[in-house]
Coordinates of N, CA and C in Angstrom, one line a residue:
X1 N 54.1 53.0 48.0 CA 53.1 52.0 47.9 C 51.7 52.6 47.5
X2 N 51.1 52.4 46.4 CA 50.3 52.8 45.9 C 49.2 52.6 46.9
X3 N 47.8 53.5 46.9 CA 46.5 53.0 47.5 C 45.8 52.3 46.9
X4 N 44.9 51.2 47.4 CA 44.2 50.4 47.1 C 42.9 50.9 46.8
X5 N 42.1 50.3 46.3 CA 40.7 50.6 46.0 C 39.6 50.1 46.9
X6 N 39.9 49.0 47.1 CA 39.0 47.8 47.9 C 39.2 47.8 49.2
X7 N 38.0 48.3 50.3 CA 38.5 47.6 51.9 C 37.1 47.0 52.0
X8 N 37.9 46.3 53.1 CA 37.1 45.5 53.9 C 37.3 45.3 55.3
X9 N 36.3 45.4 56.1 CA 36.8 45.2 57.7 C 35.6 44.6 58.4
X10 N 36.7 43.4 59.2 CA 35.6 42.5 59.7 C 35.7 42.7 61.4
X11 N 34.6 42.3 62.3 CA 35.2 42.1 63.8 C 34.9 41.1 64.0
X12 N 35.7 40.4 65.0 CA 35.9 39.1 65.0 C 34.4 38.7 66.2
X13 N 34.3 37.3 66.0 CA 33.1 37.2 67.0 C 33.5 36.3 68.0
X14 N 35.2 36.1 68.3 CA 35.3 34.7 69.1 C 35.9 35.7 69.9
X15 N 36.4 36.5 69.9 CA 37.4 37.4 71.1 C 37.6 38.6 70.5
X16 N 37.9 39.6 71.5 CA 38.0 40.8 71.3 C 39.5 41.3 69.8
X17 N 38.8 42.4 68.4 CA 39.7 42.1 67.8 C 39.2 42.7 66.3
X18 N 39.9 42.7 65.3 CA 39.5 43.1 64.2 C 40.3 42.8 62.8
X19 N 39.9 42.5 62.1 CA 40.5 42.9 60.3 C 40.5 44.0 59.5
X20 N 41.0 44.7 58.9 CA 41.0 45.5 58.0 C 41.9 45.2 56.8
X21 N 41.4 45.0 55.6 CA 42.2 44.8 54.4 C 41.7 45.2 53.6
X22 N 43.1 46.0 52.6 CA 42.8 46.6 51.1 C 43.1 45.6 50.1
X23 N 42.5 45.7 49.3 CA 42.5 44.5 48.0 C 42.5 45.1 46.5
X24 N 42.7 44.7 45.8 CA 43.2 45.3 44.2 C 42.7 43.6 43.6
X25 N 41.7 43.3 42.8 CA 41.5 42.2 42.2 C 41.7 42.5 40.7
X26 N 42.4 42.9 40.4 CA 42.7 43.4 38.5 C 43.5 42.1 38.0
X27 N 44.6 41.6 39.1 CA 45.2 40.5 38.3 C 45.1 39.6 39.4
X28 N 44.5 38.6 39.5 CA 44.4 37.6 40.8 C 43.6 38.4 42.2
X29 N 44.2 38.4 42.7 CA 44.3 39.0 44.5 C 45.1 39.3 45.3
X30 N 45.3 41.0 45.4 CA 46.4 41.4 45.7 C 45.4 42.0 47.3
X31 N 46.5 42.0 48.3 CA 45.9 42.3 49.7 C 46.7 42.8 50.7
X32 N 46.4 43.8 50.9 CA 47.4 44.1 52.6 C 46.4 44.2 53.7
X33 N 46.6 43.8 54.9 CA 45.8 43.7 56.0 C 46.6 44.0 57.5
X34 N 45.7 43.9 58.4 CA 46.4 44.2 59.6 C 44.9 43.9 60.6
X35 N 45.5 42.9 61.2 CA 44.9 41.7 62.0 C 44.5 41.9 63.5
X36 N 43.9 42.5 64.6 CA 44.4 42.4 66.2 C 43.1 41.4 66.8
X37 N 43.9 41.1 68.1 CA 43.0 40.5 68.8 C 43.9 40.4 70.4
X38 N 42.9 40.0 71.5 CA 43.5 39.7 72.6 C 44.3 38.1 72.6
X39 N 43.6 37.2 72.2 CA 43.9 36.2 72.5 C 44.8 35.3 71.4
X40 N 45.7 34.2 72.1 CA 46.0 34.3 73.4 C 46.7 35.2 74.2
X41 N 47.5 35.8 73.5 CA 48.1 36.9 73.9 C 47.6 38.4 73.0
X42 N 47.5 39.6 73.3 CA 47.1 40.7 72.7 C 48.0 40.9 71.6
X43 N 47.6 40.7 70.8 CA 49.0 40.8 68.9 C 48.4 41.7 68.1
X44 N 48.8 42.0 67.1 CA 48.7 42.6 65.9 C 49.5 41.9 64.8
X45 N 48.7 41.9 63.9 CA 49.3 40.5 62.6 C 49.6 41.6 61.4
X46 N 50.0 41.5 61.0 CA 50.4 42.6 59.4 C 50.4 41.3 58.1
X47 N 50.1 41.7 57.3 CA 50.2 40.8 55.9 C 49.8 41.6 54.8
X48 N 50.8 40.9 53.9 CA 50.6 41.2 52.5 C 50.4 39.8 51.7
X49 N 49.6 39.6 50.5 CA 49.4 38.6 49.8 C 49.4 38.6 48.6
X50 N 49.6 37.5 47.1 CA 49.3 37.9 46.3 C 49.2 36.9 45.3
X51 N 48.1 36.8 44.8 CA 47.8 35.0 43.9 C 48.3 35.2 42.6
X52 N 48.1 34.3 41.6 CA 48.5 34.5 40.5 C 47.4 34.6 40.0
X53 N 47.0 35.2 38.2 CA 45.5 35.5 37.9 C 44.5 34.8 38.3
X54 N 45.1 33.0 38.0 CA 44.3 32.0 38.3 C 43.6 32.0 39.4
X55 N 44.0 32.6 40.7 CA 44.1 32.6 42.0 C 45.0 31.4 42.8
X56 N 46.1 31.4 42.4 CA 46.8 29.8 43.1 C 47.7 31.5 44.3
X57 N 47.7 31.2 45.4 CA 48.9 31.8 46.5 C 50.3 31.4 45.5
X58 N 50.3 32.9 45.4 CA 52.2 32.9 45.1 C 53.0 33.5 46.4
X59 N 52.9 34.3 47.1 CA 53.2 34.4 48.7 C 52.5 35.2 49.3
X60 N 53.0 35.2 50.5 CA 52.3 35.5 51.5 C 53.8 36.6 52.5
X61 N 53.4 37.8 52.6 CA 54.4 38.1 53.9 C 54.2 38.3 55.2
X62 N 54.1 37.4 56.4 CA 53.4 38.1 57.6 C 54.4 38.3 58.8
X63 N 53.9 39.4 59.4 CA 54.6 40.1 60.7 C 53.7 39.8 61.8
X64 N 53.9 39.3 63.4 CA 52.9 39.6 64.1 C 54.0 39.8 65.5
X65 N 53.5 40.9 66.4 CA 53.9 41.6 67.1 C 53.3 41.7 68.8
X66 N 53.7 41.4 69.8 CA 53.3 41.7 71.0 C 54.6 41.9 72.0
X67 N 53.6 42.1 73.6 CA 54.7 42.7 74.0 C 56.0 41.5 74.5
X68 N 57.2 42.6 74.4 CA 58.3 41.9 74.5 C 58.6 41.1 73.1
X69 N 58.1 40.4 71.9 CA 58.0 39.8 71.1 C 57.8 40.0 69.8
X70 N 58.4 39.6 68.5 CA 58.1 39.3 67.3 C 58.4 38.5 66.2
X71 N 57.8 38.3 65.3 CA 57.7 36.9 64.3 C 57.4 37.6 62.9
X72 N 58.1 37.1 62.1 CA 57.9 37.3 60.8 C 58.1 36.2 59.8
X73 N 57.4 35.9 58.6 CA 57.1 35.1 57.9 C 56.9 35.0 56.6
X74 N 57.6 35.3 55.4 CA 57.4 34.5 54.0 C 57.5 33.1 53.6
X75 N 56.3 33.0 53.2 CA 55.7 32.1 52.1 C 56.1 32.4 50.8
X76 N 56.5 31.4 49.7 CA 56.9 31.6 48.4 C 56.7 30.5 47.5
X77 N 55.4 30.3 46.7 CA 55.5 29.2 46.0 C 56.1 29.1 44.6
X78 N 56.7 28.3 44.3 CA 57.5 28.5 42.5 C 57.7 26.8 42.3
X79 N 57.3 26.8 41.1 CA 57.6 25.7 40.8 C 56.3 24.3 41.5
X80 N 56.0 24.5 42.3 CA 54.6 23.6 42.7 C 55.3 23.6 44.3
X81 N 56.5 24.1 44.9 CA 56.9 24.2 46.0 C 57.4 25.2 46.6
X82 N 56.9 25.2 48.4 CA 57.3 26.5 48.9 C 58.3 26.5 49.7
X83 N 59.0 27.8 49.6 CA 60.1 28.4 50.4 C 59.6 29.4 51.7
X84 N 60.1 29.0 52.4 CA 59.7 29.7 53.9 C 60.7 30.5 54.5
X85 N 60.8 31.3 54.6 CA 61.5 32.6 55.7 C 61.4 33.2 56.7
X86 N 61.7 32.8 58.0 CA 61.5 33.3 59.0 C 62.1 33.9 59.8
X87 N 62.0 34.7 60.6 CA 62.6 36.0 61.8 C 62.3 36.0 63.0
X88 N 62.9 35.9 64.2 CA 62.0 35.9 65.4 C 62.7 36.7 66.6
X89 N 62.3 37.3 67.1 CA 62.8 38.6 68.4 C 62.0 38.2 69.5
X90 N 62.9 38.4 70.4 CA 62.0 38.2 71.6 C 61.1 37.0 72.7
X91 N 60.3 37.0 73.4 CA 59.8 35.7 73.7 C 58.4 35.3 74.0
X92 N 58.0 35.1 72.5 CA 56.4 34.3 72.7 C 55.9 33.6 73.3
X93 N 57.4 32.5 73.8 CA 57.0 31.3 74.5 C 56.7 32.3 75.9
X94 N 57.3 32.9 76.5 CA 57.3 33.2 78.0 C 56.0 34.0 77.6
X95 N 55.6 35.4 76.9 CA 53.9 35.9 77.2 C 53.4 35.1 77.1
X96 N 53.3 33.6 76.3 CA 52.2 32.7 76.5 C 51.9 32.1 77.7
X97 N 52.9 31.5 78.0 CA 53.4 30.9 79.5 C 52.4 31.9 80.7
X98 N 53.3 32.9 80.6 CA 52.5 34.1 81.8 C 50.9 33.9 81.2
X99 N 50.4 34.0 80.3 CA 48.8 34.0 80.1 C 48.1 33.0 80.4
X100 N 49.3 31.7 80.9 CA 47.9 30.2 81.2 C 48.2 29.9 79.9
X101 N 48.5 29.7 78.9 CA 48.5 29.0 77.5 C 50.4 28.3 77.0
X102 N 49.8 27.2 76.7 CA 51.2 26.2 76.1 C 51.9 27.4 75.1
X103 N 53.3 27.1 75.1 CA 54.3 27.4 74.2 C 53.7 27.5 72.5
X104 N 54.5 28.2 72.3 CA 54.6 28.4 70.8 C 55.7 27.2 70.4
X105 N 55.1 26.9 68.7 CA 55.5 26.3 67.4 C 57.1 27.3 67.4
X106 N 58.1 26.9 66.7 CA 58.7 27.8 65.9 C 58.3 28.4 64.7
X107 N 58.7 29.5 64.2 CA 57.9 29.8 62.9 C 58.4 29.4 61.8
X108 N 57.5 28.8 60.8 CA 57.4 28.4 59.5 C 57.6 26.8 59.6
X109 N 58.3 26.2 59.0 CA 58.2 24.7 59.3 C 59.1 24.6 58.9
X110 N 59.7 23.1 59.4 CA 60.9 22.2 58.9 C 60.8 21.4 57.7
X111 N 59.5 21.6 57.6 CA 59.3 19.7 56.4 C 58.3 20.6 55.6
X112 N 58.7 21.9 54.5 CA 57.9 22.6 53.4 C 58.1 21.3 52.5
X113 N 58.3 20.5 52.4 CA 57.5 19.3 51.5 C 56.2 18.8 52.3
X114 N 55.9 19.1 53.2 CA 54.7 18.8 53.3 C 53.6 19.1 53.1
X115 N 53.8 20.5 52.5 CA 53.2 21.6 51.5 C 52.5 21.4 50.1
X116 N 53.4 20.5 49.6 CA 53.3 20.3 48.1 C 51.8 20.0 47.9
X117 N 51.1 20.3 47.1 CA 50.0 20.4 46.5 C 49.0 21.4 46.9
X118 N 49.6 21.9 47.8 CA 48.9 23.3 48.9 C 48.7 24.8 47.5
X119 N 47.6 24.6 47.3 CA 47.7 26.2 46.3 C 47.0 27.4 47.3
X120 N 46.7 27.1 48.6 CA 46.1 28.2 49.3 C 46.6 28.8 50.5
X121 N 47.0 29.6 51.2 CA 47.3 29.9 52.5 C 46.1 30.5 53.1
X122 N 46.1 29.7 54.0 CA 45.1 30.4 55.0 C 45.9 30.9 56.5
X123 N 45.4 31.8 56.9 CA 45.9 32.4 57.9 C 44.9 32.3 59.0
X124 N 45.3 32.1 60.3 CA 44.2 31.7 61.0 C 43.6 33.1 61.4
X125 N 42.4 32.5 61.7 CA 41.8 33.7 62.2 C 41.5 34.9 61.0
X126 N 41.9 34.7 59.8 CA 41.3 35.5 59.1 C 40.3 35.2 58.2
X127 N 39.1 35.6 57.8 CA 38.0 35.5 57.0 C 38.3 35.9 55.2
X128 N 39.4 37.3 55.0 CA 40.1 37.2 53.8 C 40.8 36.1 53.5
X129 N 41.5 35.3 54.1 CA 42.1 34.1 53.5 C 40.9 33.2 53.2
X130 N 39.8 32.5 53.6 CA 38.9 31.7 53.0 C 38.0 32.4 51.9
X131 N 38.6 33.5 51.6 CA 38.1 34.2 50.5 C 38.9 33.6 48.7
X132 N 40.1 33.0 49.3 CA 41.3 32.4 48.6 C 40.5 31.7 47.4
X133 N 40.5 30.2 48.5 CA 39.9 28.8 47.6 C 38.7 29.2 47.4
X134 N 38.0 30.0 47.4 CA 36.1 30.2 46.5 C 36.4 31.0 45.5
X135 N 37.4 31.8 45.6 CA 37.8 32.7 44.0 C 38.5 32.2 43.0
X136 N 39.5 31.1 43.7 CA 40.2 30.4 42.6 C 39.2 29.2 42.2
X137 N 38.3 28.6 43.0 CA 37.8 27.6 42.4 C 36.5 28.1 42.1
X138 N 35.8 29.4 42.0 CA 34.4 29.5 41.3 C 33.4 28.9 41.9
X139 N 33.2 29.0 43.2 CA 32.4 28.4 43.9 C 31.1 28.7 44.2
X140 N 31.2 30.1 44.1 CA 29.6 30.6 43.5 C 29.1 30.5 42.4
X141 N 29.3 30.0 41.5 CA 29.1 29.6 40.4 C 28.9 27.8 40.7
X142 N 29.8 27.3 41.3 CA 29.5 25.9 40.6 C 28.7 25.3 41.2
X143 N 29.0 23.7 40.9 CA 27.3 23.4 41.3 C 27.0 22.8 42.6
X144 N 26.1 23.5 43.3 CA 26.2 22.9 44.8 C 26.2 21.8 45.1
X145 N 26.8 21.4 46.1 CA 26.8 20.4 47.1 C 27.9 19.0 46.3
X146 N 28.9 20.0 45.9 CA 29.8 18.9 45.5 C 30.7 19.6 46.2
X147 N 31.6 18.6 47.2 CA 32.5 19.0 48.0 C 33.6 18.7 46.9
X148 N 34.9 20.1 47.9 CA 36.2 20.3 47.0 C 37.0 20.5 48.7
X149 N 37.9 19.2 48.2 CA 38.9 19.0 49.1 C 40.4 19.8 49.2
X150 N 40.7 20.1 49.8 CA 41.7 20.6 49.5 C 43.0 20.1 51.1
X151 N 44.2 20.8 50.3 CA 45.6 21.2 51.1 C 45.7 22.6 51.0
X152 N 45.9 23.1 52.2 CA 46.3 24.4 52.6 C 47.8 24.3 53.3
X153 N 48.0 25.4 53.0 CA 49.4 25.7 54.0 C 48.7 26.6 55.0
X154 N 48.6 26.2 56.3 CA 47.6 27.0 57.1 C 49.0 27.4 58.1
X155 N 48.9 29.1 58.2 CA 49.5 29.4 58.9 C 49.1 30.3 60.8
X156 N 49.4 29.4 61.5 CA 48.8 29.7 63.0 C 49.1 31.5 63.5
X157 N 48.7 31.5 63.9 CA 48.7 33.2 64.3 C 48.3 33.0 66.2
X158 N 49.0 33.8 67.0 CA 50.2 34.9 66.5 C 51.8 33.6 66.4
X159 N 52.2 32.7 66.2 CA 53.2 31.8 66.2 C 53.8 31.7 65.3
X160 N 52.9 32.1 63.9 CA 53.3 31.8 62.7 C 53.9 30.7 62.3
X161 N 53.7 29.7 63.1 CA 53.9 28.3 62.7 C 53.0 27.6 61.3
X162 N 53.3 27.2 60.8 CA 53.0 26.6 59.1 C 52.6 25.3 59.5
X163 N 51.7 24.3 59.5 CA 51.3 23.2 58.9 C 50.4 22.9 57.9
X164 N 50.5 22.1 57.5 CA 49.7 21.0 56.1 C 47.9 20.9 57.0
X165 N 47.1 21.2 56.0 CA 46.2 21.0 56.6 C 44.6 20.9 55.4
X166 N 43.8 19.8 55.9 CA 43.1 19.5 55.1 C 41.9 20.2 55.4
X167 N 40.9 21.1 53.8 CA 40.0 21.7 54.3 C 39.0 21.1 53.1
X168 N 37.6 21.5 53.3 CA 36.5 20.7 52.3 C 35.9 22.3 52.2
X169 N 36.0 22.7 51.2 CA 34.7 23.8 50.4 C 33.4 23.0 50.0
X170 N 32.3 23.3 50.4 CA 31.0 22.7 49.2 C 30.1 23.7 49.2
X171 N 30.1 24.4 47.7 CA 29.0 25.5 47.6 C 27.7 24.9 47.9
X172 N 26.7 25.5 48.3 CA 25.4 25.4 49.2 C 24.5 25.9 48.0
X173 N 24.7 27.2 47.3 CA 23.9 27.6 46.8 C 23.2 29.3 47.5
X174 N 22.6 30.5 47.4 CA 22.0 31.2 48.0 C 23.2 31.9 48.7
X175 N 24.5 31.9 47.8 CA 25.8 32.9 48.3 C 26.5 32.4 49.9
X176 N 26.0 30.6 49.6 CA 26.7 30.3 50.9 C 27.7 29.2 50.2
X177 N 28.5 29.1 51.1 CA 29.8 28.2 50.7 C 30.1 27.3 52.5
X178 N 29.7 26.0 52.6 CA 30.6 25.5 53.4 C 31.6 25.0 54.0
X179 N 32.5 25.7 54.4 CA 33.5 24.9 54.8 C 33.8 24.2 56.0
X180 N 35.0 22.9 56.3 CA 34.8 22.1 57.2 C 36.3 21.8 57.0
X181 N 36.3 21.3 58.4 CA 37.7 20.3 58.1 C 37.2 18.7 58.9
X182 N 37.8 18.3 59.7 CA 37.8 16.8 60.5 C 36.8 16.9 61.3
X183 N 37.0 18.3 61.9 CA 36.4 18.3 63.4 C 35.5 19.7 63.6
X184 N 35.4 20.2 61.8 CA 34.5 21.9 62.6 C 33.8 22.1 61.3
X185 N 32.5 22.8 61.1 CA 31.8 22.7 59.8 C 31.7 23.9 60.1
X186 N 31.0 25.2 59.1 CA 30.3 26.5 59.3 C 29.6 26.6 57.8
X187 N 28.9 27.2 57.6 CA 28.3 27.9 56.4 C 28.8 29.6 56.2
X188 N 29.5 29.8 55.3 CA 30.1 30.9 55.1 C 28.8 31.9 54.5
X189 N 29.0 32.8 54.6 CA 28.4 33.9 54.0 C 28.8 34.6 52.7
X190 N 28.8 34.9 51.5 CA 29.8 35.3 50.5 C 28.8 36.3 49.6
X191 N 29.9 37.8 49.6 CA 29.4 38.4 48.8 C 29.6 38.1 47.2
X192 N 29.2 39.1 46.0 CA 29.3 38.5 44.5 C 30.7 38.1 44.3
X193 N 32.0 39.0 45.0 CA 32.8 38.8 44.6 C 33.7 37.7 45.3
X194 N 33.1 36.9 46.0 CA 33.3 35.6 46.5 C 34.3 36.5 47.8
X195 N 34.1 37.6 48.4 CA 34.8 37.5 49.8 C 33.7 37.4 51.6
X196 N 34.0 36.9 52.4 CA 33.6 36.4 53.3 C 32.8 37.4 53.8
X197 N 31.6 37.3 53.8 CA 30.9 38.3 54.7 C 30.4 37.5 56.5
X198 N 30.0 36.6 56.6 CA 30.2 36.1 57.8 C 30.5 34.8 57.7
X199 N 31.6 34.7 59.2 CA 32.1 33.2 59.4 C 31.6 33.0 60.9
X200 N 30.0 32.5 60.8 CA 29.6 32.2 62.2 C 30.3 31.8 63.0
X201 N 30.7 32.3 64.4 CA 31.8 32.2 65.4 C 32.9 33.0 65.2
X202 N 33.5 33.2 63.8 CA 34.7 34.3 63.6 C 34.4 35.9 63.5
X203 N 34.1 36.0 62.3 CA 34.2 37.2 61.8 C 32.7 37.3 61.0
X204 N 32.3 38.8 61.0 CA 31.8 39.5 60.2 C 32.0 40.5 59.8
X205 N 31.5 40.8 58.1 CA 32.0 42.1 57.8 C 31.5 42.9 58.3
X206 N 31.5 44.4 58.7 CA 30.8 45.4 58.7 C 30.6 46.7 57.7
X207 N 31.8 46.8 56.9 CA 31.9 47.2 56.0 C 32.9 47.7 55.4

C-alpha cells in the first residue's frame, strides 16, 4: 500500500479521542484513517474511502473494534445505488449494556433503497467525512448563504449501523461553511482545500 502524501489529525472536543487520516486528492478523494474515542464504549474505527473525480462516494470500507467485539462495513455505490456488506464478532450489545447505554443497531441496513440519492457518507464522529459535500459541491467558492440540502448515507460509529439522513451545507463566506440538520446547526471552519479545520463541539485540527 503505497504512502500517502496528505495527513491530517484532529482531537475530538466532545470525549476523549482522536483522528488521524492520510489523503491523496489527485483523482477525487482518496483516504485512510483510524478513529478512537472512549465513548460509548472505548473503540477504534479504521476506514478507507474513495470518491469519484467529481467527488460523489464510490465506497467506503469501515472496521471498528472494542473489547470482546467487532464490526465491519462496506459501502458501494454503482449505478445511483448502494450495496452494503457487513461482518460482526462478538458482543456490542452486552459492552454497551454493561456501560449504562441502549443496544446497538445491526450493521449496515435492511432497506439500502433508502439510500438512493445519497452521494455522500458521512461517518459519525468524523470531521474528514464533512469534508465530502464542500469538495464535491464547491462551497468555498459558491455564493453564500444559499443553503444545499442534501441525503447522506450516514453511518453510526462504533455500531456501524447505516441510515438515510438529511443534512443542509450553506457557505457563510470567510472559509466558513454551515452545516445543520433538524435539530443541530454549527459553523464549520475550512481550510483552502475545503477540509475541516474545526467542528465546534467535535473536532479540531491540530495538524
Amino acid at each position: 500500500m503505497p504512502p500517502l502524501a496528505g495527513s491530517l489529525f484532529w482531537e475530538r472536543r466532545d470525549t476523549p479521542g482522536a483522528e488521524h487520516a492520510l489523503v491523496d486528492t489527485q483523482a477525487g478523494l482518496y483516504a485512510r484513517g483510524t478513529a478512537t474515542a472512549v465513548d460509548p464504549v472505548a473503540y477504534t474505527c479504521r476506514y478507507e474511502l474513495q470518491t469519484d473525480p467529481g467527488g460523489v462516494s464510490a465506497w467506503i470500507d469501515v472496521s471498528t473494534e472494542g473489547a470482546g467485539w467487532a464490526r465491519t462495513l462496506k459501502l458501494e455505490l454503482a449505478a445511483g445505488r448502494w450495496r452494503v456488506t457487513t461482518a460482526e464478532q462478538g458482543d456490542l450489545d452486552g459492552a454497551l449494556t454493561a456501560a449504562g447505554h441502549a443496544g446497538a443497531g445491526q450493521p449496515g441496513t435492511e432497506e439500502p433503497d433508502l439510500l438512493y440519492g445519497a452521494f455522500d457518507v458521512d461517518l459519525a464522529g468524523s470531521p474528514l467525512t464533512n469534508t465530502l459535500p464542500i469538495r464535491r459541491l464547491g462551497l468555498l467558492k459558491a455564493e453564500p448563504g444559499v443553503a444545499h440540502r442534501l441525503s447522506v448515507a450516514w453511518v453510526l460509529v462504533p455500531s456501524l449501523e447505516v441510515v438515510q439522513a438529511d443534512q443542509i451545507y450553506t457557505p457563510v463566506g470567510g472559509g466558513m461553511v454551515r452545516f445543520a440538520t433538524e435539530t443541530f446547526s454549527a459553523d464549520l471552519s475550512v481550510d483552502d482545500d475545503g477540509f475541516v479545520t474545526e467542528f465546534p463541539g467535535l473536532a479540531r485540527l491540530v495538524r
